[in-house]
């Protein structure tokens, strides 16, 4: 990073001469160090998946969730700093409650994404604050159907059919692009999401990880819930099997040579 | 000739302008009101009933209102009194339930907690001398235990095997005392429904702010179930023989 030491990366309120704000880019780096998070928008729902890297075997299973519920129908999956994530999720909850008490309807995805985008962007303006080291994936089903948005540390927010953030985002995005999301059901998407997280996982860097899977769809009564245990186990089996198949293929190729 | 004076609830006996002396007042009377709620314990849980009327003074203004609601999965709430205050309470409870849902800790808000929560809200508002003008009946199963409680605009609370609010406190409570108390663990659903209908029929005959269109609700181990509106059989042939009262 040639920019280091030039003095233009000390504050978010200073541009570099070539028009960049380095603190925002560093925040993006913080996101890229985190376990992968994936969101899939399919024809009848939204699926969120996260590779939660565990730094110790002593952690209680399923504790410290990285997919959180922000309103009954809104799921939030994140990549980045968990402490920043909790702050942002609180903000999503407050916005959702505020909207509900003003209009008596659940907040539409477009609006929550915009408000969270504006909030994140406000932290790229002042020297006294630092941008959030989090990419926030918001999945919900509203009056217009399934919706998926991702908000970056810069405040940029975009709607997606499928999106990924964190360490494995390149692998994940390549895999997502192969999928026919518009024809897929949420049940199928769970398996794909699990498979993608397993494929994006780098065993040489992080040994321990836990998969988190959630969805919003008709089968969950329009609520954001972690997927039922039987479907979760099935998805993991599918993921492990396809991972082994790939390994076998690699070995086959090796034999040929 | 004097013009006809129309006395609607919010126009009765009001000073022409708010005086700049005397005590500060907030809500001093309910406007759109619901009448009695009756509820009692029976073998499988809690039974409750209320009619579908929201009166505007003596006018039967809204005739398809829901005065019974589920709070979470195991609690039933019945309301008498001001309907807009009830709607405010509904929104508050919805907000609390969403907050609890977001916690995602597998805990469910039980009947005791809902009862305590509503009681606190009511007492807090009466302490501000700005009460929510309601009587609430909260019933449900909390870890298998039957809970039935009452709270009103003064923040008064009590729990009992039978509860009736408003006019029902005069007309239905004696029936419930006679037919339910001491038998709340043996009453079958059929008999409970029969008692409920008997009380509601008496109330419809004598309470001029009631309606012969009502809902019944129950909480059992299977959860909360609120019926569609139904009517009761009534017989008004005795009215022919009534003399007096202007007839």
Short mmCIF file of N, CA and C in Angstrom, two decimals, chain A residues 73-230:
data_model
loop_
_atom_site.label_atom_id
_atom_site.label_comp_id
_atom_site.label_asym_id
_atom_site.label_seq_id
_atom_site.Cartn_x
_atom_site.Cartn_y
_atom_site.Cartn_z
N UNK A 73 -39.75 -10.05 10.05
CA UNK A 73 -39.56 -10.50 8.66
C UNK A 73 -38.22 -10.08 8.07
N UNK A 74 -37.33 -9.49 8.88
CA UNK A 74 -36.05 -9.02 8.34
C UNK A 74 -34.89 -9.79 8.94
N UNK A 75 -34.06 -10.35 8.06
CA UNK A 75 -32.85 -11.03 8.51
C UNK A 75 -31.63 -10.22 8.12
N UNK A 76 -30.62 -10.20 8.99
CA UNK A 76 -29.40 -9.48 8.70
C UNK A 76 -28.21 -10.43 8.86
N UNK A 77 -27.45 -10.59 7.78
CA UNK A 77 -26.22 -11.39 7.84
C UNK A 77 -25.06 -10.44 7.57
N UNK A 78 -23.98 -10.60 8.30
CA UNK A 78 -22.90 -9.62 8.12
C UNK A 78 -21.54 -10.28 7.97
N UNK A 79 -20.65 -9.53 7.35
CA UNK A 79 -19.23 -9.87 7.34
C UNK A 79 -18.50 -8.67 7.90
N UNK A 80 -17.60 -8.89 8.80
CA UNK A 80 -16.86 -7.78 9.40
C UNK A 80 -16.83 -7.88 10.90
N UNK A 81 -16.61 -6.75 11.54
CA UNK A 81 -16.51 -6.73 12.99
C UNK A 81 -17.85 -7.00 13.64
N UNK A 82 -17.85 -7.98 14.55
CA UNK A 82 -19.12 -8.36 15.17
C UNK A 82 -19.66 -7.24 16.07
N UNK A 83 -18.75 -6.49 16.69
CA UNK A 83 -19.22 -5.41 17.58
C UNK A 83 -19.88 -4.29 16.77
N UNK A 84 -19.30 -3.96 15.61
CA UNK A 84 -19.93 -2.97 14.73
C UNK A 84 -21.27 -3.50 14.21
N UNK A 85 -21.27 -4.81 13.92
CA UNK A 85 -22.49 -5.46 13.44
C UNK A 85 -23.63 -5.27 14.42
N UNK A 86 -23.33 -5.50 15.71
CA UNK A 86 -24.40 -5.41 16.72
C UNK A 86 -24.96 -3.99 16.76
N UNK A 87 -24.07 -3.02 16.60
CA UNK A 87 -24.54 -1.63 16.60
C UNK A 87 -25.46 -1.38 15.40
N UNK A 88 -25.05 -1.89 14.23
CA UNK A 88 -25.86 -1.67 13.02
C UNK A 88 -27.19 -2.40 13.09
N UNK A 89 -27.16 -3.62 13.65
CA UNK A 89 -28.41 -4.38 13.76
C UNK A 89 -29.37 -3.66 14.70
N UNK A 90 -28.84 -3.07 15.75
CA UNK A 90 -29.70 -2.28 16.64
C UNK A 90 -30.35 -1.13 15.86
N UNK A 91 -29.55 -0.54 14.99
CA UNK A 91 -30.07 0.56 14.17
C UNK A 91 -31.19 0.06 13.24
N UNK A 92 -30.97 -1.11 12.62
CA UNK A 92 -32.02 -1.67 11.74
C UNK A 92 -33.30 -1.89 12.55
N UNK A 93 -33.14 -2.45 13.75
CA UNK A 93 -34.32 -2.71 14.60
C UNK A 93 -35.03 -1.41 14.95
N UNK A 94 -34.27 -0.40 15.31
CA UNK A 94 -34.88 0.89 15.68
C UNK A 94 -35.61 1.51 14.51
N UNK A 95 -34.99 1.44 13.32
CA UNK A 95 -35.63 1.99 12.13
C UNK A 95 -36.92 1.23 11.81
N UNK A 96 -36.86 -0.10 11.93
CA UNK A 96 -38.04 -0.92 11.62
C UNK A 96 -39.18 -0.60 12.58
N UNK A 97 -38.84 -0.45 13.88
CA UNK A 97 -39.86 -0.15 14.88
C UNK A 97 -40.44 1.25 14.65
N UNK A 98 -39.56 2.18 14.35
CA UNK A 98 -39.98 3.55 14.10
C UNK A 98 -40.96 3.62 12.92
N UNK A 99 -40.60 2.89 11.85
CA UNK A 99 -41.45 2.88 10.66
C UNK A 99 -42.80 2.26 10.99
N UNK A 100 -42.77 1.18 11.76
CA UNK A 100 -44.01 0.48 12.11
C UNK A 100 -44.90 1.38 12.95
N UNK A 101 -44.31 2.11 13.89
CA UNK A 101 -45.16 2.95 14.75
C UNK A 101 -45.66 4.18 14.00
N UNK A 102 -44.96 4.58 12.94
CA UNK A 102 -45.45 5.72 12.15
C UNK A 102 -46.52 5.30 11.14
N UNK A 103 -46.29 4.18 10.44
CA UNK A 103 -47.16 3.81 9.32
C UNK A 103 -47.99 2.55 9.53
N UNK A 104 -47.76 1.82 10.62
CA UNK A 104 -48.48 0.57 10.91
C UNK A 104 -48.32 -0.49 9.81
N UNK A 105 -47.25 -0.44 9.07
CA UNK A 105 -46.88 -1.54 8.16
C UNK A 105 -45.39 -1.82 8.37
N UNK A 106 -45.01 -3.04 8.04
CA UNK A 106 -43.59 -3.38 8.17
C UNK A 106 -42.79 -2.58 7.15
N UNK A 107 -41.58 -2.24 7.51
CA UNK A 107 -40.76 -1.39 6.64
C UNK A 107 -40.37 -2.15 5.37
N UNK A 108 -40.57 -1.53 4.18
CA UNK A 108 -40.16 -2.19 2.94
C UNK A 108 -38.63 -2.28 2.85
N UNK A 109 -38.15 -3.29 2.13
CA UNK A 109 -36.70 -3.54 2.03
C UNK A 109 -35.96 -2.33 1.48
N UNK A 110 -36.54 -1.73 0.43
CA UNK A 110 -35.91 -0.60 -0.23
C UNK A 110 -35.63 0.52 0.78
N UNK A 111 -36.58 0.75 1.66
CA UNK A 111 -36.46 1.87 2.60
C UNK A 111 -35.46 1.56 3.72
N UNK A 112 -35.51 0.33 4.24
CA UNK A 112 -34.55 0.00 5.30
C UNK A 112 -33.13 0.03 4.73
N UNK A 113 -32.99 -0.44 3.48
CA UNK A 113 -31.66 -0.42 2.85
C UNK A 113 -31.17 1.02 2.67
N UNK A 114 -32.08 1.88 2.24
CA UNK A 114 -31.69 3.29 2.05
C UNK A 114 -31.29 3.93 3.36
N UNK A 115 -32.10 3.68 4.40
CA UNK A 115 -31.80 4.31 5.69
C UNK A 115 -30.48 3.80 6.26
N UNK A 116 -30.22 2.50 6.10
CA UNK A 116 -28.96 1.96 6.61
C UNK A 116 -27.79 2.46 5.77
N UNK A 117 -28.01 2.63 4.47
CA UNK A 117 -26.98 3.19 3.60
C UNK A 117 -26.63 4.61 4.02
N UNK A 118 -27.66 5.41 4.29
CA UNK A 118 -27.43 6.79 4.73
C UNK A 118 -26.69 6.82 6.06
N UNK A 119 -27.05 5.87 6.93
CA UNK A 119 -26.41 5.83 8.25
C UNK A 119 -24.93 5.51 8.13
N UNK A 120 -24.62 4.48 7.33
CA UNK A 120 -23.22 4.08 7.14
C UNK A 120 -22.44 5.22 6.48
N UNK A 121 -23.08 5.90 5.53
CA UNK A 121 -22.41 6.97 4.79
C UNK A 121 -22.06 8.14 5.71
N UNK A 122 -22.92 8.39 6.71
CA UNK A 122 -22.66 9.50 7.64
C UNK A 122 -21.35 9.29 8.39
N UNK A 123 -20.94 8.03 8.51
CA UNK A 123 -19.68 7.73 9.20
C UNK A 123 -18.47 7.80 8.26
N UNK A 124 -18.68 8.30 7.06
CA UNK A 124 -17.55 8.52 6.14
C UNK A 124 -17.32 10.01 5.94
N UNK A 125 -17.91 10.84 6.82
CA UNK A 125 -17.86 12.28 6.59
C UNK A 125 -17.05 13.05 7.62
N UNK A 126 -16.91 12.51 8.81
CA UNK A 126 -16.35 13.32 9.89
C UNK A 126 -15.07 12.72 10.45
N UNK A 127 -14.13 13.58 10.76
CA UNK A 127 -12.84 13.09 11.26
C UNK A 127 -12.95 12.46 12.64
N UNK A 128 -14.03 12.76 13.36
CA UNK A 128 -14.17 12.24 14.72
C UNK A 128 -14.69 10.81 14.76
N UNK A 129 -15.11 10.27 13.62
CA UNK A 129 -15.68 8.92 13.62
C UNK A 129 -14.92 8.04 12.62
N UNK A 130 -15.12 6.73 12.78
CA UNK A 130 -14.53 5.82 11.80
C UNK A 130 -15.66 5.07 11.10
N UNK A 131 -15.47 4.73 9.84
CA UNK A 131 -16.53 3.99 9.13
C UNK A 131 -16.72 2.59 9.76
N UNK A 132 -17.89 2.02 9.54
CA UNK A 132 -18.17 0.68 10.07
C UNK A 132 -17.38 -0.37 9.30
N UNK A 133 -16.75 -1.29 10.02
CA UNK A 133 -16.02 -2.37 9.36
C UNK A 133 -16.93 -3.54 9.08
N UNK A 134 -18.04 -3.26 8.42
CA UNK A 134 -19.07 -4.29 8.22
C UNK A 134 -19.75 -4.13 6.86
N UNK A 135 -19.94 -5.25 6.16
CA UNK A 135 -20.88 -5.26 5.05
C UNK A 135 -22.15 -5.93 5.56
N UNK A 136 -23.25 -5.25 5.40
CA UNK A 136 -24.51 -5.73 5.96
C UNK A 136 -25.40 -6.27 4.84
N UNK A 137 -25.79 -7.54 4.97
CA UNK A 137 -26.71 -8.12 3.99
C UNK A 137 -28.09 -8.19 4.62
N UNK A 138 -29.06 -7.54 3.98
CA UNK A 138 -30.42 -7.52 4.51
C UNK A 138 -31.31 -8.36 3.60
N UNK A 139 -31.95 -9.36 4.18
CA UNK A 139 -32.86 -10.22 3.42
C UNK A 139 -34.25 -10.16 4.01
N UNK A 140 -35.24 -9.98 3.16
CA UNK A 140 -36.61 -9.89 3.66
C UNK A 140 -37.60 -10.22 2.54
N UNK A 141 -38.83 -10.49 2.93
CA UNK A 141 -39.91 -10.60 1.94
C UNK A 141 -40.91 -9.50 2.26
N UNK A 142 -41.12 -8.58 1.34
CA UNK A 142 -42.10 -7.52 1.58
C UNK A 142 -43.20 -7.60 0.53
N UNK A 143 -44.00 -6.54 0.41
CA UNK A 143 -45.15 -6.55 -0.51
C UNK A 143 -44.72 -6.82 -1.95
N UNK A 144 -43.49 -6.47 -2.31
CA UNK A 144 -42.99 -6.69 -3.68
C UNK A 144 -42.28 -8.03 -3.84
N UNK A 145 -42.36 -8.89 -2.82
CA UNK A 145 -41.71 -10.20 -2.92
C UNK A 145 -40.38 -10.22 -2.21
N UNK A 146 -39.58 -11.28 -2.49
CA UNK A 146 -38.29 -11.43 -1.81
C UNK A 146 -37.33 -10.31 -2.20
N UNK A 147 -36.58 -9.81 -1.23
CA UNK A 147 -35.66 -8.70 -1.47
C UNK A 147 -34.32 -8.98 -0.79
N UNK A 148 -33.26 -8.55 -1.46
CA UNK A 148 -31.93 -8.74 -0.90
C UNK A 148 -31.10 -7.50 -1.18
N UNK A 149 -30.54 -6.92 -0.14
CA UNK A 149 -29.71 -5.72 -0.29
C UNK A 149 -28.41 -5.92 0.48
N UNK A 150 -27.34 -5.27 -0.02
CA UNK A 150 -26.10 -5.26 0.76
C UNK A 150 -25.61 -3.83 0.90
N UNK A 151 -25.22 -3.48 2.13
CA UNK A 151 -24.73 -2.13 2.42
C UNK A 151 -23.24 -2.22 2.76
N UNK A 152 -22.44 -1.43 2.07
CA UNK A 152 -20.98 -1.45 2.26
C UNK A 152 -20.57 -0.41 3.30
N UNK A 153 -19.32 -0.50 3.80
CA UNK A 153 -18.85 0.51 4.76
C UNK A 153 -18.91 1.93 4.18
N UNK A 154 -18.82 2.04 2.87
CA UNK A 154 -18.86 3.36 2.24
C UNK A 154 -20.25 3.99 2.29
N UNK A 155 -21.26 3.17 2.54
CA UNK A 155 -22.64 3.66 2.51
C UNK A 155 -23.32 3.26 1.22
N UNK A 156 -22.55 2.70 0.30
CA UNK A 156 -23.16 2.22 -0.94
C UNK A 156 -24.12 1.08 -0.62
N UNK A 157 -25.33 1.16 -1.16
CA UNK A 157 -26.25 0.04 -0.98
C UNK A 157 -26.86 -0.33 -2.31
N UNK A 158 -26.91 -1.63 -2.58
CA UNK A 158 -27.37 -2.13 -3.88
C UNK A 158 -28.26 -3.34 -3.64
N UNK A 159 -29.30 -3.48 -4.47
CA UNK A 159 -30.13 -4.68 -4.41
C UNK A 159 -29.51 -5.78 -5.25
N UNK A 160 -29.62 -7.02 -4.79
CA UNK A 160 -28.97 -8.14 -5.49
C UNK A 160 -29.92 -9.31 -5.67
N UNK A 161 -29.58 -10.16 -6.65
CA UNK A 161 -30.18 -11.51 -6.70
C UNK A 161 -29.38 -12.41 -5.78
N UNK A 162 -28.06 -12.23 -5.82
CA UNK A 162 -27.20 -13.00 -4.93
C UNK A 162 -26.00 -12.15 -4.59
N UNK A 163 -25.54 -12.20 -3.35
CA UNK A 163 -24.37 -11.39 -2.99
C UNK A 163 -23.52 -12.10 -1.96
N UNK A 164 -22.28 -11.66 -1.84
CA UNK A 164 -21.35 -12.28 -0.89
C UNK A 164 -20.39 -11.23 -0.38
N UNK A 165 -19.95 -11.42 0.86
CA UNK A 165 -18.95 -10.53 1.46
C UNK A 165 -18.04 -11.36 2.34
N UNK A 166 -16.85 -10.82 2.62
CA UNK A 166 -15.90 -11.52 3.49
C UNK A 166 -14.82 -12.23 2.71
N UNK A 167 -14.04 -13.02 3.44
CA UNK A 167 -12.88 -13.71 2.88
C UNK A 167 -13.13 -14.42 1.56
N UNK A 168 -14.20 -15.22 1.55
CA UNK A 168 -14.43 -16.08 0.40
C UNK A 168 -15.33 -15.47 -0.65
N UNK A 169 -15.42 -14.15 -0.70
CA UNK A 169 -16.45 -13.57 -1.56
C UNK A 169 -16.21 -13.84 -3.04
N UNK A 170 -14.91 -13.95 -3.45
CA UNK A 170 -14.64 -14.21 -4.87
C UNK A 170 -15.16 -15.58 -5.27
N UNK A 171 -14.76 -16.59 -4.48
CA UNK A 171 -15.24 -17.96 -4.75
C UNK A 171 -16.76 -18.00 -4.72
N UNK A 172 -17.32 -17.37 -3.68
CA UNK A 172 -18.77 -17.41 -3.50
C UNK A 172 -19.50 -16.75 -4.68
N UNK A 173 -18.99 -15.61 -5.10
CA UNK A 173 -19.65 -14.90 -6.20
C UNK A 173 -19.61 -15.73 -7.49
N UNK A 174 -18.44 -16.36 -7.74
CA UNK A 174 -18.32 -17.22 -8.92
C UNK A 174 -19.36 -18.34 -8.88
N UNK A 175 -19.53 -18.93 -7.69
CA UNK A 175 -20.50 -20.03 -7.55
C UNK A 175 -21.94 -19.51 -7.72
N UNK A 176 -22.21 -18.34 -7.12
CA UNK A 176 -23.58 -17.79 -7.19
C UNK A 176 -23.95 -17.49 -8.65
N UNK A 177 -22.97 -17.00 -9.41
CA UNK A 177 -23.25 -16.65 -10.81
C UNK A 177 -23.68 -17.86 -11.63
N UNK A 178 -23.27 -19.06 -11.20
CA UNK A 178 -23.65 -20.28 -11.94
C UNK A 178 -25.09 -20.70 -11.66
N UNK A 179 -25.69 -20.15 -10.62
CA UNK A 179 -27.02 -20.59 -10.20
C UNK A 179 -28.12 -19.90 -11.01
N UNK A 180 -29.24 -20.62 -11.14
CA UNK A 180 -30.41 -20.04 -11.79
C UNK A 180 -31.38 -19.59 -10.69
N UNK A 181 -31.05 -18.44 -10.10
CA UNK A 181 -31.76 -18.02 -8.88
C UNK A 181 -33.25 -17.76 -9.09
N UNK A 182 -33.61 -17.24 -10.28
CA UNK A 182 -35.02 -16.89 -10.51
C UNK A 182 -35.93 -18.12 -10.55
N UNK A 183 -35.35 -19.27 -10.88
CA UNK A 183 -36.15 -20.50 -10.95
C UNK A 183 -36.06 -21.33 -9.67
N UNK A 184 -35.15 -20.96 -8.80
CA UNK A 184 -34.85 -21.80 -7.64
C UNK A 184 -35.86 -21.58 -6.51
N UNK A 185 -36.12 -22.64 -5.72
CA UNK A 185 -36.96 -22.48 -4.53
C UNK A 185 -36.05 -22.25 -3.32
N UNK A 186 -36.64 -21.75 -2.25
CA UNK A 186 -35.86 -21.48 -1.03
C UNK A 186 -35.26 -22.76 -0.48
N UNK A 187 -36.00 -23.86 -0.59
CA UNK A 187 -35.49 -25.15 -0.10
C UNK A 187 -34.21 -25.56 -0.83
N UNK A 188 -34.22 -25.34 -2.16
CA UNK A 188 -33.01 -25.65 -2.94
C UNK A 188 -31.88 -24.67 -2.60
N UNK A 189 -32.28 -23.41 -2.39
CA UNK A 189 -31.29 -22.37 -2.13
C UNK A 189 -30.52 -22.61 -0.83
N UNK A 190 -31.19 -23.21 0.15
CA UNK A 190 -30.52 -23.53 1.42
C UNK A 190 -29.31 -24.42 1.15
N UNK A 191 -29.55 -25.48 0.33
CA UNK A 191 -28.47 -26.42 0.01
C UNK A 191 -27.34 -25.72 -0.72
N UNK A 192 -27.73 -24.88 -1.69
CA UNK A 192 -26.71 -24.18 -2.47
C UNK A 192 -25.90 -23.24 -1.58
N UNK A 193 -26.60 -22.52 -0.71
CA UNK A 193 -25.92 -21.57 0.18
C UNK A 193 -24.93 -22.30 1.07
N UNK A 194 -25.35 -23.44 1.60
CA UNK A 194 -24.46 -24.23 2.46
C UNK A 194 -23.25 -24.69 1.66
N UNK A 195 -23.52 -25.17 0.44
CA UNK A 195 -22.43 -25.65 -0.41
C UNK A 195 -21.44 -24.53 -0.70
N UNK A 196 -21.96 -23.35 -0.99
CA UNK A 196 -21.09 -22.22 -1.33
C UNK A 196 -20.21 -21.83 -0.13
N UNK A 197 -20.82 -21.81 1.06
CA UNK A 197 -20.03 -21.47 2.26
C UNK A 197 -18.91 -22.50 2.46
N UNK A 198 -19.25 -23.78 2.28
CA UNK A 198 -18.24 -24.82 2.44
C UNK A 198 -17.15 -24.69 1.39
N UNK A 199 -17.56 -24.36 0.14
CA UNK A 199 -16.58 -24.21 -0.94
C UNK A 199 -15.68 -23.01 -0.70
N UNK A 200 -16.25 -21.95 -0.11
CA UNK A 200 -15.47 -20.72 0.11
C UNK A 200 -14.58 -20.82 1.33
N UNK A 201 -14.84 -21.83 2.16
CA UNK A 201 -14.05 -21.99 3.38
C UNK A 201 -12.64 -22.48 3.06
N UNK A 202 -11.65 -21.82 3.66
CA UNK A 202 -10.25 -22.20 3.44
C UNK A 202 -9.74 -22.93 4.67
N UNK A 203 -9.64 -24.26 4.55
CA UNK A 203 -9.28 -25.09 5.69
C UNK A 203 -7.86 -24.81 6.19
N UNK A 204 -7.00 -24.32 5.30
CA UNK A 204 -5.61 -24.10 5.70
C UNK A 204 -5.47 -22.88 6.61
N UNK A 205 -6.42 -21.92 6.49
CA UNK A 205 -6.33 -20.71 7.32
C UNK A 205 -7.14 -20.84 8.62
N UNK A 206 -8.38 -21.29 8.48
CA UNK A 206 -9.24 -21.40 9.66
C UNK A 206 -9.77 -22.83 9.74
N UNK A 207 -9.36 -23.53 10.78
CA UNK A 207 -9.84 -24.90 10.92
C UNK A 207 -11.31 -24.94 11.33
N UNK A 208 -11.60 -24.21 12.40
CA UNK A 208 -12.93 -24.32 13.01
C UNK A 208 -13.90 -23.31 12.43
N UNK A 209 -15.05 -23.79 12.00
CA UNK A 209 -16.10 -22.84 11.66
C UNK A 209 -17.46 -23.48 11.84
N UNK A 210 -18.44 -22.62 11.90
CA UNK A 210 -19.80 -23.08 12.11
C UNK A 210 -20.65 -22.43 11.02
N UNK A 211 -21.53 -23.22 10.42
CA UNK A 211 -22.42 -22.67 9.39
C UNK A 211 -23.67 -22.10 10.06
N UNK A 212 -24.06 -20.91 9.62
CA UNK A 212 -25.35 -20.37 10.04
C UNK A 212 -26.22 -20.24 8.80
N UNK A 213 -27.46 -20.66 8.91
CA UNK A 213 -28.39 -20.65 7.76
C UNK A 213 -29.74 -20.12 8.22
N UNK A 214 -30.25 -19.14 7.50
CA UNK A 214 -31.60 -18.66 7.86
C UNK A 214 -32.37 -18.35 6.58
N UNK A 215 -33.67 -18.21 6.73
CA UNK A 215 -34.48 -17.87 5.56
C UNK A 215 -35.73 -17.09 5.93
N UNK A 216 -36.27 -16.43 4.91
CA UNK A 216 -37.60 -15.83 4.99
C UNK A 216 -38.34 -16.34 3.77
N UNK A 217 -39.43 -17.07 3.99
CA UNK A 217 -40.19 -17.61 2.85
C UNK A 217 -41.57 -18.06 3.34
N UNK A 218 -42.36 -18.61 2.43
CA UNK A 218 -43.71 -19.05 2.80
C UNK A 218 -43.63 -20.13 3.88
N UNK A 219 -42.62 -21.02 3.75
CA UNK A 219 -42.51 -22.13 4.68
C UNK A 219 -42.20 -21.65 6.11
N UNK A 220 -41.60 -20.46 6.22
CA UNK A 220 -41.34 -19.90 7.56
C UNK A 220 -42.43 -18.90 7.96
N UNK A 221 -43.57 -18.97 7.26
CA UNK A 221 -44.71 -18.07 7.51
C UNK A 221 -44.33 -16.60 7.34
N UNK A 222 -43.41 -16.34 6.43
CA UNK A 222 -43.00 -14.96 6.20
C UNK A 222 -42.11 -14.39 7.29
N UNK A 223 -41.72 -15.22 8.25
CA UNK A 223 -40.86 -14.77 9.34
C UNK A 223 -39.40 -15.10 9.04
N UNK A 224 -38.49 -14.31 9.63
CA UNK A 224 -37.08 -14.65 9.51
C UNK A 224 -36.72 -15.63 10.62
N UNK A 225 -36.35 -16.84 10.23
CA UNK A 225 -35.98 -17.87 11.22
C UNK A 225 -34.74 -18.63 10.75
N UNK A 226 -34.01 -19.18 11.70
CA UNK A 226 -32.93 -20.10 11.35
C UNK A 226 -33.60 -21.35 10.79
N UNK A 227 -33.00 -21.96 9.76
CA UNK A 227 -33.70 -23.07 9.09
C UNK A 227 -33.85 -24.24 10.05
N UNK A 228 -34.95 -24.99 9.93
CA UNK A 228 -35.19 -26.13 10.82
C UNK A 228 -34.03 -27.13 10.78
N UNK A 229 -33.83 -27.81 11.90
CA UNK A 229 -32.66 -28.68 12.07
C UNK A 229 -32.55 -29.74 10.97
N UNK A 230 -33.67 -30.36 10.56
CA UNK A 230 -33.59 -31.43 9.56
C UNK A 230 -33.09 -30.89 8.22
#
